[in-house]
Coordinates of C-alpha atoms and ligand atoms in Angstrom, one line a residue:
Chain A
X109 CA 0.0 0.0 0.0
X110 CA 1.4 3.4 -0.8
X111 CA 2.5 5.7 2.4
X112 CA 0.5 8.9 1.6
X113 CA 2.5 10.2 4.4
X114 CA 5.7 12.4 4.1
X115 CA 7.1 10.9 7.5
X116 CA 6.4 8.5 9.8
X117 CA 7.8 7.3 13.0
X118 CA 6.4 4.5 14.9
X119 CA 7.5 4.1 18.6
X120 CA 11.4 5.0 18.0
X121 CA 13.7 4.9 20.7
X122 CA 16.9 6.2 20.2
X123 CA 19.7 6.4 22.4
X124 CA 23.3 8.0 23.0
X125 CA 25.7 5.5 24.9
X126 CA 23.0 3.3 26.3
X127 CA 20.9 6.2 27.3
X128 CA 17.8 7.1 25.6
X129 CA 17.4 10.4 24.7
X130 CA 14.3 10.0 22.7
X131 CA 11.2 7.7 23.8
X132 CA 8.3 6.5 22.4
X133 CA 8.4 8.7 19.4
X134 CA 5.4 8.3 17.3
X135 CA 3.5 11.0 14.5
X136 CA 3.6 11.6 11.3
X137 CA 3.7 14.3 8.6
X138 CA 1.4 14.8 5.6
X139 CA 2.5 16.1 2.1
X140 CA 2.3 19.6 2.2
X141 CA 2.1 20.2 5.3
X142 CA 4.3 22.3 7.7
X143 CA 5.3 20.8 11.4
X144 CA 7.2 22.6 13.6
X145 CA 9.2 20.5 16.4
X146 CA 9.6 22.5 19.8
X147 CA 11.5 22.3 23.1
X148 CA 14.0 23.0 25.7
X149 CA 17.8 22.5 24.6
X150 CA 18.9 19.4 24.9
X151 CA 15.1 18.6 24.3
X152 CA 16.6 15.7 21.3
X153 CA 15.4 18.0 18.4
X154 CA 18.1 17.5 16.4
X155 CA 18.5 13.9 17.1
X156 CA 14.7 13.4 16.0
X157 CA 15.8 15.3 13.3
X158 CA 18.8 13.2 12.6
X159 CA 17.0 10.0 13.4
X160 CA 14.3 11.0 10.7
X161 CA 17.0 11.8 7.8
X162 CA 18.9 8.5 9.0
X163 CA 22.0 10.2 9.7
X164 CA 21.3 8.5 13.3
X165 CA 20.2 4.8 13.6
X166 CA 16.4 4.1 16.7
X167 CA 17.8 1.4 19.0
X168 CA 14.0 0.7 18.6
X169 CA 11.1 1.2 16.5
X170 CA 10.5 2.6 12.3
X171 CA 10.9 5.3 10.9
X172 CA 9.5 6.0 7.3
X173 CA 10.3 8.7 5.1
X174 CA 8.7 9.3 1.9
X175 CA 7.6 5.4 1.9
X176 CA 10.8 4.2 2.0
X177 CA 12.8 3.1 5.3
X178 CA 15.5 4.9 4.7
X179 CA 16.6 8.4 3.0
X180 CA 19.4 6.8 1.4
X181 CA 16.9 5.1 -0.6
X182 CA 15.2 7.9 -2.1
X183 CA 17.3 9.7 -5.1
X184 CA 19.7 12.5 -4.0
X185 CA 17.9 16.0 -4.0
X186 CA 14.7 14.4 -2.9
X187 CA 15.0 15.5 0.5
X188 CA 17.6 19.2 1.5
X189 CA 18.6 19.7 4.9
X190 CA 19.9 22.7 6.6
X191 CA 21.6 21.8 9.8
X192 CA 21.9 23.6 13.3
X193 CA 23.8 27.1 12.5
X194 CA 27.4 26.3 12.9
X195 CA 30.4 28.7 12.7
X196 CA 32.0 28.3 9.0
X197 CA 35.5 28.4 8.7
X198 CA 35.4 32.4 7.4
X199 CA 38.1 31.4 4.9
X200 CA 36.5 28.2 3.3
X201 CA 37.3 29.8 -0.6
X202 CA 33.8 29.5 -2.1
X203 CA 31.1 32.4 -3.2
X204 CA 27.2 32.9 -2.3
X205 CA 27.0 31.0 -5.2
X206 CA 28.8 28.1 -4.7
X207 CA 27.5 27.4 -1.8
X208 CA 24.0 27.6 -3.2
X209 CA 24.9 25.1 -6.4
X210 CA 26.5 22.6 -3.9
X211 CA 23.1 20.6 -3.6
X212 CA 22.2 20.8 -7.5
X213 CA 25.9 19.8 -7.8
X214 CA 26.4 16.9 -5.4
X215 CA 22.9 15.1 -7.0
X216 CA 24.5 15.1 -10.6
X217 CA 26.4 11.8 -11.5
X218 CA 30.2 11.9 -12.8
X219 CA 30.2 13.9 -16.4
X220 CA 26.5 15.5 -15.9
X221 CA 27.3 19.0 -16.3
X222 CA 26.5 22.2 -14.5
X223 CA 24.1 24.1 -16.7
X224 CA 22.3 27.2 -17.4
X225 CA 18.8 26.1 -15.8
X226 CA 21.1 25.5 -13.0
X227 CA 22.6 28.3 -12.6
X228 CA 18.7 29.9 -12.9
X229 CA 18.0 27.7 -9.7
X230 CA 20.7 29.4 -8.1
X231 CA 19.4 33.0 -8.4
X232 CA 15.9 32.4 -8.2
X233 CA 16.3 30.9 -4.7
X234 CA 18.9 33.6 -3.6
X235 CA 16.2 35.8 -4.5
X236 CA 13.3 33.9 -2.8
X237 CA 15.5 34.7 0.5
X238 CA 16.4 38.2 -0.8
X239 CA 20.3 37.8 -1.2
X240 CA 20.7 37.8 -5.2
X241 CA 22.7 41.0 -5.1
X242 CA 25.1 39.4 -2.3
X243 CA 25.3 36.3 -5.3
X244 CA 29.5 37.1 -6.3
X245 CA 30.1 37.6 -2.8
X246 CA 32.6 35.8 -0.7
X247 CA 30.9 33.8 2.3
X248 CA 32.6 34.1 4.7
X249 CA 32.5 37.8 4.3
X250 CA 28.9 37.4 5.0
X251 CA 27.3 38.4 8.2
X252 CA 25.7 35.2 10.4
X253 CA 22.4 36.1 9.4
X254 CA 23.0 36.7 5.7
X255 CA 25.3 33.3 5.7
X256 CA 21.9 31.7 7.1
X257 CA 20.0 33.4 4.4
X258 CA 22.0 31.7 1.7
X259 CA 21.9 28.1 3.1
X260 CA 18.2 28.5 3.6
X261 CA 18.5 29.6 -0.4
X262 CA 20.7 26.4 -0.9
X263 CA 18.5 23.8 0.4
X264 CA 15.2 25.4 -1.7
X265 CA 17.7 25.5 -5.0
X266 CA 17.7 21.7 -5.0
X267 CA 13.7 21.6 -5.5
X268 CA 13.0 18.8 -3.1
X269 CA 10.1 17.3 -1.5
X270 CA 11.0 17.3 1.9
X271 CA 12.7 19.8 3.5
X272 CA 14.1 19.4 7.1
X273 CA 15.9 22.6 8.8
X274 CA 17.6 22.6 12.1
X275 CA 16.7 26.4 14.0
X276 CA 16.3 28.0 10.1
X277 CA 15.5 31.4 11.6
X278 CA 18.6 31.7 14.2
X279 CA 20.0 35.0 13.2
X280 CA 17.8 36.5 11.1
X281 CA 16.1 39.6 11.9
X282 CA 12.6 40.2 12.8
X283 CA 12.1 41.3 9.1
X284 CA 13.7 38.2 7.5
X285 CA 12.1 35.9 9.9
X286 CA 8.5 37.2 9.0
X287 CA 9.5 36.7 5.2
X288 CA 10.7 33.6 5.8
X289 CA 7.9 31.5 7.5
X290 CA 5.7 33.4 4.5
X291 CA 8.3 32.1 2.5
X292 CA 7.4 28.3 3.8
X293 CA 3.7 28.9 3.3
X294 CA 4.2 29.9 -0.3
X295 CA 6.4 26.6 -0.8
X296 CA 4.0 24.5 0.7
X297 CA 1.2 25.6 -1.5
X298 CA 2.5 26.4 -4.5
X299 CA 5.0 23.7 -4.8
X300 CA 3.5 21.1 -2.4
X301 CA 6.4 20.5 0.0
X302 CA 6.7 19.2 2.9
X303 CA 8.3 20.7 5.4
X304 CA 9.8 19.9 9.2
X305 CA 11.7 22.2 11.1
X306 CA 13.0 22.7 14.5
X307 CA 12.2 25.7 16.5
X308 CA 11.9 28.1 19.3
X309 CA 9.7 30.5 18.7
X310 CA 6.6 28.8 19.6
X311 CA 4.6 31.4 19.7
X312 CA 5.2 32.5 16.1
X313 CA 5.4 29.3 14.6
X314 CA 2.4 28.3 15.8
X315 CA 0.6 31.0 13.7
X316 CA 2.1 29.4 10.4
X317 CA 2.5 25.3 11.3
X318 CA -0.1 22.5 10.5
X319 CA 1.1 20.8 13.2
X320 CA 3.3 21.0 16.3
X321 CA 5.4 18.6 18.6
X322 CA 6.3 19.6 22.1
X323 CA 9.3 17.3 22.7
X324 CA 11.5 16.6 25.4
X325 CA 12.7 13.4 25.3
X326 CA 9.0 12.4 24.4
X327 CA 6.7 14.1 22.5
X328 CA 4.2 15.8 25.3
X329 CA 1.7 17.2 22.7
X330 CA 1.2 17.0 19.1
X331 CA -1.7 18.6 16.6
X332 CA -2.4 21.9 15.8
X333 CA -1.5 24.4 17.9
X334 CA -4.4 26.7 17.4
X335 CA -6.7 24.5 18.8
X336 CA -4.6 25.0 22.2
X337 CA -1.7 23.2 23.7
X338 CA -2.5 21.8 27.0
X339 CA -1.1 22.9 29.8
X340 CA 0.0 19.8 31.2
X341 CA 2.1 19.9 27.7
X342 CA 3.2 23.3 28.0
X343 CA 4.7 22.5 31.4
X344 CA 6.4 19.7 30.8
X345 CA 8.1 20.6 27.9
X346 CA 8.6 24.4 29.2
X347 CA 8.4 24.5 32.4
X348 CA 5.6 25.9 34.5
X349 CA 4.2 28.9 34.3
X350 CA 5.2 29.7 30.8
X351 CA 2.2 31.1 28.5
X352 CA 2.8 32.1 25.2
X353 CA 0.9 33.8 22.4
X354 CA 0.2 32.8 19.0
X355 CA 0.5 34.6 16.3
X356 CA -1.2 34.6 13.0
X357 CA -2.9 36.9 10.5
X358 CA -6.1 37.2 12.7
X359 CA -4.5 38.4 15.3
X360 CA -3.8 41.6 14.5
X361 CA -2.5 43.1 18.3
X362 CA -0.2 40.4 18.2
X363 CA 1.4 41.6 15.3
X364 CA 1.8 45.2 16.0
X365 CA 3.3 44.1 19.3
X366 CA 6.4 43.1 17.7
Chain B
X32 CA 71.0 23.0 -13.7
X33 CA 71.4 21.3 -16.8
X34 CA 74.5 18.8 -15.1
X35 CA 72.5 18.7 -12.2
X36 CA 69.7 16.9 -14.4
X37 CA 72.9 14.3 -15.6
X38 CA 72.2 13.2 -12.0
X39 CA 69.8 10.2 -12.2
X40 CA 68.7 10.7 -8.2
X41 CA 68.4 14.3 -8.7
X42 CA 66.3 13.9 -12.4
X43 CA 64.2 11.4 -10.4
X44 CA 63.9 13.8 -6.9
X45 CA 63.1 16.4 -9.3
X46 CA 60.0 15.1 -11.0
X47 CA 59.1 13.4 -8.2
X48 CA 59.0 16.6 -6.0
X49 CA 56.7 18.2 -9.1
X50 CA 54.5 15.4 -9.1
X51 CA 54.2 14.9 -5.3
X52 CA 53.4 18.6 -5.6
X53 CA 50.1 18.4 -7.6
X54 CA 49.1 15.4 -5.1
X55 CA 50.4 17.8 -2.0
X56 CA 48.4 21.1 -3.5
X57 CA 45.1 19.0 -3.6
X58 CA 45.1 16.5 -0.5
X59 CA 46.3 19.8 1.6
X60 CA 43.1 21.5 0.5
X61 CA 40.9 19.4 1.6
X62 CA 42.8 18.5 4.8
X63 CA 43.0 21.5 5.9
X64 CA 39.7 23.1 4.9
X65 CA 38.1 19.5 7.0
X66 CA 40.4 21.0 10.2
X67 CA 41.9 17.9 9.8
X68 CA 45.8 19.2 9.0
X69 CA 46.7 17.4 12.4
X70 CA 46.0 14.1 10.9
X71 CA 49.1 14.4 8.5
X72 CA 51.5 14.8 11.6
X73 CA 49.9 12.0 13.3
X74 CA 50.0 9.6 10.0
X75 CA 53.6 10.6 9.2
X76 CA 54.9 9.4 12.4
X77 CA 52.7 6.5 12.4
X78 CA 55.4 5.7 9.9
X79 CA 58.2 5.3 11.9
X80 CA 57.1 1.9 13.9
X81 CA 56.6 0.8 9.9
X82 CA 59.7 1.6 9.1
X83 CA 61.4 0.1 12.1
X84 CA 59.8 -3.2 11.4
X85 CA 60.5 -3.5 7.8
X86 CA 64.3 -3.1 8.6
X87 CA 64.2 -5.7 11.5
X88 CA 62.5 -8.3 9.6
X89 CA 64.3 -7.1 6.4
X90 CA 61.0 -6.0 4.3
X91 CA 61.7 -2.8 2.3
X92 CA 60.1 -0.3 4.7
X93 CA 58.0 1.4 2.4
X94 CA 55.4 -1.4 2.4
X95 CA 55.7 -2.0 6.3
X96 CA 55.6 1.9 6.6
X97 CA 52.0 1.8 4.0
X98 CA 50.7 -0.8 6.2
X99 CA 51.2 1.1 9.7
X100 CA 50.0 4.3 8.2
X101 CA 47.1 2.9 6.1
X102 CA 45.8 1.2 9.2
X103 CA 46.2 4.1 11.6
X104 CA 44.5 6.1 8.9
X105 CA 41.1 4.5 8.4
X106 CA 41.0 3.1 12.4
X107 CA 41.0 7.4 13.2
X108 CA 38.6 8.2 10.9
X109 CA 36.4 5.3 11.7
X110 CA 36.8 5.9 15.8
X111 CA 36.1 9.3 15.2
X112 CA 33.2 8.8 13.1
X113 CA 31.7 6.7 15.8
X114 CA 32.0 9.0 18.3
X115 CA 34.1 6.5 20.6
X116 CA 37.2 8.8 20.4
X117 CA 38.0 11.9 19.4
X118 CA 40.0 12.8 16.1
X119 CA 43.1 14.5 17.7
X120 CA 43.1 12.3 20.5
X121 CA 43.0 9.0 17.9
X122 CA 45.7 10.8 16.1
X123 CA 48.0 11.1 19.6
X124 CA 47.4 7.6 20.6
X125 CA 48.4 6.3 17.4
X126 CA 51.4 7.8 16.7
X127 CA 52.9 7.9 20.3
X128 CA 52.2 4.1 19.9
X129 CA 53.5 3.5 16.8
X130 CA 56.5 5.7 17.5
X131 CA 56.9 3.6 20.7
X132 CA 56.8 0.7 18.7
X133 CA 59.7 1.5 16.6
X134 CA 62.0 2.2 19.0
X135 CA 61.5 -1.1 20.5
X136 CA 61.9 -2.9 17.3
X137 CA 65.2 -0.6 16.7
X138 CA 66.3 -2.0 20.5
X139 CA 65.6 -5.2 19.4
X140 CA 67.7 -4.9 16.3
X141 CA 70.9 -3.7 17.8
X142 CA 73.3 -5.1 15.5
X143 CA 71.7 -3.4 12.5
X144 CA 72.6 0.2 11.7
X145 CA 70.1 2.1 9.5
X146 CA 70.1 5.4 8.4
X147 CA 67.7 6.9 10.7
X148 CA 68.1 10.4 10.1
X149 CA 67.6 10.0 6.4
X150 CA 63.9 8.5 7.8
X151 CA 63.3 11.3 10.1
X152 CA 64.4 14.0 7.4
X153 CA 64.5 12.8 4.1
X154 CA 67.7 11.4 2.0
X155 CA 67.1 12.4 -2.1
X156 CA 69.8 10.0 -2.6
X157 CA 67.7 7.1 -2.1
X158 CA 65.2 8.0 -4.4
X159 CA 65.1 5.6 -6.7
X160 CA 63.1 5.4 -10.5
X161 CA 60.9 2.6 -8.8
X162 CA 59.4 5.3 -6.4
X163 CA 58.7 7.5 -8.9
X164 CA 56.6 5.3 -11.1
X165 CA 54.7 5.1 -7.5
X166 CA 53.6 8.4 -7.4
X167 CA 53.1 8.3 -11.0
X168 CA 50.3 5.3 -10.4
X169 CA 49.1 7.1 -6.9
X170 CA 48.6 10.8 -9.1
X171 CA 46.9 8.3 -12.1
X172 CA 44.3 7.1 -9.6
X173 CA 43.9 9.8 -7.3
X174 CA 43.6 12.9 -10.0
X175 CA 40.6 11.6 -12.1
X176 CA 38.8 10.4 -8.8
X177 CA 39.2 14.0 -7.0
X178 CA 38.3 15.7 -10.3
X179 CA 35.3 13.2 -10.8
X180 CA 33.9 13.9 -7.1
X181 CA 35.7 17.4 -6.8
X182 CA 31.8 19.2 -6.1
X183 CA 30.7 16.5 -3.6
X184 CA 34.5 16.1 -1.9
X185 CA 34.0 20.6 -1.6
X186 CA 30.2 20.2 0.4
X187 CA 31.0 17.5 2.4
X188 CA 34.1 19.4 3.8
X189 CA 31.8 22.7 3.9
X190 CA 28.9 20.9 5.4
X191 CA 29.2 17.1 6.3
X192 CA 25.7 16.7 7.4
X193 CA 23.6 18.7 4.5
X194 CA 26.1 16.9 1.4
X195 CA 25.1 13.3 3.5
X196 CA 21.3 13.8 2.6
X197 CA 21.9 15.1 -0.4
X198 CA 23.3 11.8 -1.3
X199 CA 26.9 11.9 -1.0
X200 CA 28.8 8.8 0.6
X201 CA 31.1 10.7 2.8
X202 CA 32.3 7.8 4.8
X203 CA 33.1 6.3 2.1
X204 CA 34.9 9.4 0.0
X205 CA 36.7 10.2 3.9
X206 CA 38.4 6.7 4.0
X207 CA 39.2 7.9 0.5
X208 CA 41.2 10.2 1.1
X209 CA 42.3 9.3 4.5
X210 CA 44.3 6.5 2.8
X211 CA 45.5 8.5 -0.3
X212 CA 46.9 10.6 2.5
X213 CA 48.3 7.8 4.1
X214 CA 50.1 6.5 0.5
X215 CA 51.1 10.5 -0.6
X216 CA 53.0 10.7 3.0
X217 CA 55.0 7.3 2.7
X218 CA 56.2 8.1 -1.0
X219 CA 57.3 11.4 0.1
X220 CA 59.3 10.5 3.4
X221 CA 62.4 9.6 1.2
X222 CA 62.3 13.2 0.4
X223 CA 61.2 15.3 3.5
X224 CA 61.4 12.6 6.1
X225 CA 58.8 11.5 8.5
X226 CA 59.4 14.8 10.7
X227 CA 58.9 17.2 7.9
X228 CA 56.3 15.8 5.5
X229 CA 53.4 17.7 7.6
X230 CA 54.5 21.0 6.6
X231 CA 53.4 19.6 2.7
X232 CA 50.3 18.7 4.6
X233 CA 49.0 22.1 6.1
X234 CA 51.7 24.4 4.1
X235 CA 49.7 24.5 0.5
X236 CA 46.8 25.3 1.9
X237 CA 47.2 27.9 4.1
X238 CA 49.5 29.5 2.1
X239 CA 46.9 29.8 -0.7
X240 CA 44.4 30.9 1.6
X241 CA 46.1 34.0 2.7
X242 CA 45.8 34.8 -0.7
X243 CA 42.6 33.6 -2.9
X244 CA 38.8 33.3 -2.1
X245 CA 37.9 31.3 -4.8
X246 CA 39.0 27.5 -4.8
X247 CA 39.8 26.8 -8.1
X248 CA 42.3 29.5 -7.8
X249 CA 43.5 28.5 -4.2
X250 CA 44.0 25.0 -5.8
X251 CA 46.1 26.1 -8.6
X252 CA 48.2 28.6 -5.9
X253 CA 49.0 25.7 -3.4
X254 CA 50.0 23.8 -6.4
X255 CA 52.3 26.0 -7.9
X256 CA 53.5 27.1 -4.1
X257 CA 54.6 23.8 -3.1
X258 CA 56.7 22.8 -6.6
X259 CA 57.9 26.0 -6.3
X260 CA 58.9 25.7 -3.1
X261 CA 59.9 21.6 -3.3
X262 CA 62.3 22.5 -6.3
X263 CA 64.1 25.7 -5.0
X264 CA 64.6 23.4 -1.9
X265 CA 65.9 21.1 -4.0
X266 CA 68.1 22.8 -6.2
X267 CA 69.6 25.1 -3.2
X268 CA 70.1 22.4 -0.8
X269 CA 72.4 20.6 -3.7
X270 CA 74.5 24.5 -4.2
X271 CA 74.9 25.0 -0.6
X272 CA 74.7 20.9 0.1
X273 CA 72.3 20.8 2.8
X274 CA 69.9 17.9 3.0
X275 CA 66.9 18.7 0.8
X276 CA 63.7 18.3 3.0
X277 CA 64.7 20.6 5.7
X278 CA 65.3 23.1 2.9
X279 CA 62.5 22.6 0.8
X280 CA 60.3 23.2 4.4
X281 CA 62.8 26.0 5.3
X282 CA 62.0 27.9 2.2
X283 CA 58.0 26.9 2.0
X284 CA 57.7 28.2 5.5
X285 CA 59.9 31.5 4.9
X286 CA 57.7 31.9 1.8
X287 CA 54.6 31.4 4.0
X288 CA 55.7 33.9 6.8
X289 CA 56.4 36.7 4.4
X290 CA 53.3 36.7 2.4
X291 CA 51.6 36.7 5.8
X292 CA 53.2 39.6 6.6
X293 CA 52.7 41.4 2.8
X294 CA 49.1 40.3 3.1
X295 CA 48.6 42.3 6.9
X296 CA 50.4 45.2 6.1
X297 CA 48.8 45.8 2.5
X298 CA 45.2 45.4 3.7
X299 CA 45.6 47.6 6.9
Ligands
ADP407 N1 26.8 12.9 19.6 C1 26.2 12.8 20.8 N2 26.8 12.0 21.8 C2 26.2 11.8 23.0 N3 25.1 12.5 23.4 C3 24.5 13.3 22.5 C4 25.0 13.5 21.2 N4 24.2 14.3 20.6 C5 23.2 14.7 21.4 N5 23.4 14.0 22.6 C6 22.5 14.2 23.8 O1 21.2 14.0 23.4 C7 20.4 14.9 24.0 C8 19.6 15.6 23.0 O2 20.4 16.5 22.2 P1 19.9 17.3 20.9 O3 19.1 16.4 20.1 O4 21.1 18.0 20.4 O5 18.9 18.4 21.6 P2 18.3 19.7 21.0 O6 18.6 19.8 19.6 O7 16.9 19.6 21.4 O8 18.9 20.8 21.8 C9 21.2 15.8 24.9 O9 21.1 15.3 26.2 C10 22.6 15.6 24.4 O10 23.5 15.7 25.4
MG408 MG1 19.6 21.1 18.4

């Protein structure tokens, strides 16, 4: 029977020298939908991330991913990632560009060439995050946010179906941040893509999201945040006494408060 | 210069210097860019317990030397990779043991004198033609590969994680180059010794990156840096008839420190 589901995980365990760090891990995504994964650090965000692109193997339970049990299964492009911001060496020697094509590059086989459509991909997603004048420039001369910018633009220039992003919006302003999570509405509609991505901004996420998980260490709530995360879930995965607003269109207050 | 090319070890230590260049220019590239330039210290004297061995059993030591440095390669990438030990502290371990190792097998061999300083700092006049068909067959294999994967070798050293979903095998291309490493360091210890050979490691790489921006271009300078450098080591060190790695790494170095010191004061 065909998966109709972008991701699944069915009770996965996973663990770090004999300790788990995730438990009892079961949702899934849709196609075209947008779920947001929240939680304290050291919550295992990134390891359910990991788990999920098979960079890290569940002591226990499945995980499925585009109806296959494993990424590497799926044809290269099919799914970008954008890991958790890390410092680049600021004298790696590649441009704004480079670093965009290196997706569209690495899913060519030997003697497929580079071409023109290509190098289309390459400005029309530097412009989709508003850095195709920056496009000659040398990275590492780029500030963290701009350099954030351009990997968000690298990941979206490879056209997949499933994009997974690790914090995407760390260091990018308030204006940037807005565009962007318009930016992930557009993609899902428009091109159908799935997306999952770790935050921790719940309140603005939740304006934007199909679907949320709470996690630490399990996942204490997951649905649609505007139908209300309980407060047992809030607390356990906050901390008590934490309230947080949501914002979306409707609520206009919310947005001029910002 | 045109007697000194009569000389059969110097013909051969001269286009083996050019060729161990090109393979120097690229492997220090990517070695460096992956923060990995302590790896070529630690595999270089990872050669020394080979070395010992082969000349206590009687092996040539450039096979017993492959084997140590092969081994110790792969086993610290894999450790690493696995999270059970750290890179640098894999690379410490190794060597001090290997090291440790070869002085023990030297112990044992008292009645044998070998050359040992010509291991630790490179002797041209045991370069024979043999070794340079070596590093003919090792640039043969390793050029086309490198130019084949050049795009997916650049992303995984950029960004390891993102170039493993898109669908490069970077475990695989890492033991790669890991043992190409390995093989590039024992050709070139005849030359440079197993001291030395880590300056062709790091040297190319950061010299060229005090420089260029753009990789094909930093490519092309650590090449070009390092036979420059390898030759003019070569050529003085048979005027003034000093040994020939220490000046090769004497002049690289000196040539490393003063563009550092052009490139500071020119864009202040
Ligand atoms: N490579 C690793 N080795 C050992 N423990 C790890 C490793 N990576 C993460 N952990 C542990 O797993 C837990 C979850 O980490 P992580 O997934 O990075 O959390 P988050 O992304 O939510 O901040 C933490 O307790 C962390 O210490
Ligand atoms: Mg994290």
């Amino acid at each position: 029977m065909q998966d109709t589901q972008a991701v699944r995980f069915n009770d996965v365990w996973v663990s770090y020298r004999n300790k788990y760090v995730l438990e009892d891990i079961t949702f899934s995504v849709g196609e075209r939908e947008i779920f947001s994964v929240v939680g304290p650090n050291g919550g295992g965000k990134t390891t359910l991330l990991h788990t999920l692109l098979g960079l890290k193997k569940p002591a226990r339970g499945t995980v499925t991913i585009m109806g296959k049990t494993s990424a590497s299964e799926l044809p290269p492009g099919t799914i970008a990632f954008l890991p958790q911001m890390h410092h680049h060496d600021r004298t790696f020697p590649v441009s704004v560009s480079d670093v965009v094509a290196m997706g569209i590059r690495a899913a060519k086989r030997p003697g497929q060439r580079y071409t023109p459509p290509d190098r289309q991909a390459v400005r029309d997603s530097l412009a989709l995050v508003s850095m195709e004048d920056h496009i000659g420039d040398h990275f590492g001369t780029l500030s963290g946010g701009q350099q954030q910018r351009v990997l968000i633009a690298r990941a979206l220039a490879m056209h997949p179906r499933l994009l997974v992003m690790d914090e995407p919006s760390t260091g990018l302003d308030a204006v940037a941040q807005d565009s962007f999570y318009q930016l992930l509405q557009r993609l899902r509609d428009s091109e159908g893509l799935s997306i999952v991505f770790v935050s921790h901004d719940v309140g603005t996420v939740s304006g934007i999201v199909d679907q949320i998980a709470c996690l630490n260490r399990r996942i204490h709530f997951h649905g649609n945040p505007r139908d209300g995360i309980p407060a047992s879930a809030r607390e356990a995965v906050f901390g008590k006494g934490i309230n947080f607003l949501i914002h979306d269109e409707h609520c206009k207050t919310c947005r001029r408060r910002r | 210069m045109n007697d000194l090319m009569l000389l059969e070890f110097f013909r051969n230590a001269f286009f083996m210097s050019l060729l161990l260049s090109l393979l120097f220019g690229l492997l220090s590239f990517f070695i460096v860019l992956r923060n990995t330039a302590f790896l070529g210290a630690g595999i270089a004297h990872t050669a020394f317990g080979g070395v010992a061995l082969g000349v206590l059993i009687g092996i040539d030591p450039f096979y017993t030397s492959l084997v140590f440095c092969s081994t110790a390669a792969i086993l610290i990438g894999t450790l690493a990779r696995h999270g059970s030990v750290s890179r640098d502290s894999g690379i410490g371990i190794f060597f001090s043991f290997s090291m440790a190792l070869g002085a023990l097998f030297i112990a044992a061999g008292k009645s044998y004198t070998f050359d040992l300083s010509g291991y630790l700092f490179g002797n041209i006049l045991g370069v024979t033609a043999g070794d340079l068909y070596i590093v003919l067959g090792a640039a043969a294999v390793l050029l086309p590969v490198v130019l084949i994967f050049f795009q997916k070798i650049l992303y995984m050293s950029f960004d390891e994680e993102a170039a493993q979903v898109s669908g490069v095998p970077v475990a695989a291309v890492d033991a790669f180059l890991h043992l190409f490493l390995a093989l590039v360091i024992v050709i070139s210890i005849k030359i440079v010794g197993i001291i030395l050979v880590s300056a062709l490691v790091v040297l190319p790489a950061a010299f060229s990156a005090i420089f260029f921006r753009d990789y094909k271009r930093a490519i092309a300078a650590a090449i070009i840096y390092t036979a420059v450098s390898m030759t003019a080591g070569l050529i003085c060190s048979y005027y003034f008839d000093m040994p020939a790695g220490a000046t090769m790494v004497v002049f690289a170095g000196t040539v490393y420190f003063i563009s550092l010191i052009i490139k500071r004061t020119v864009s202040d």
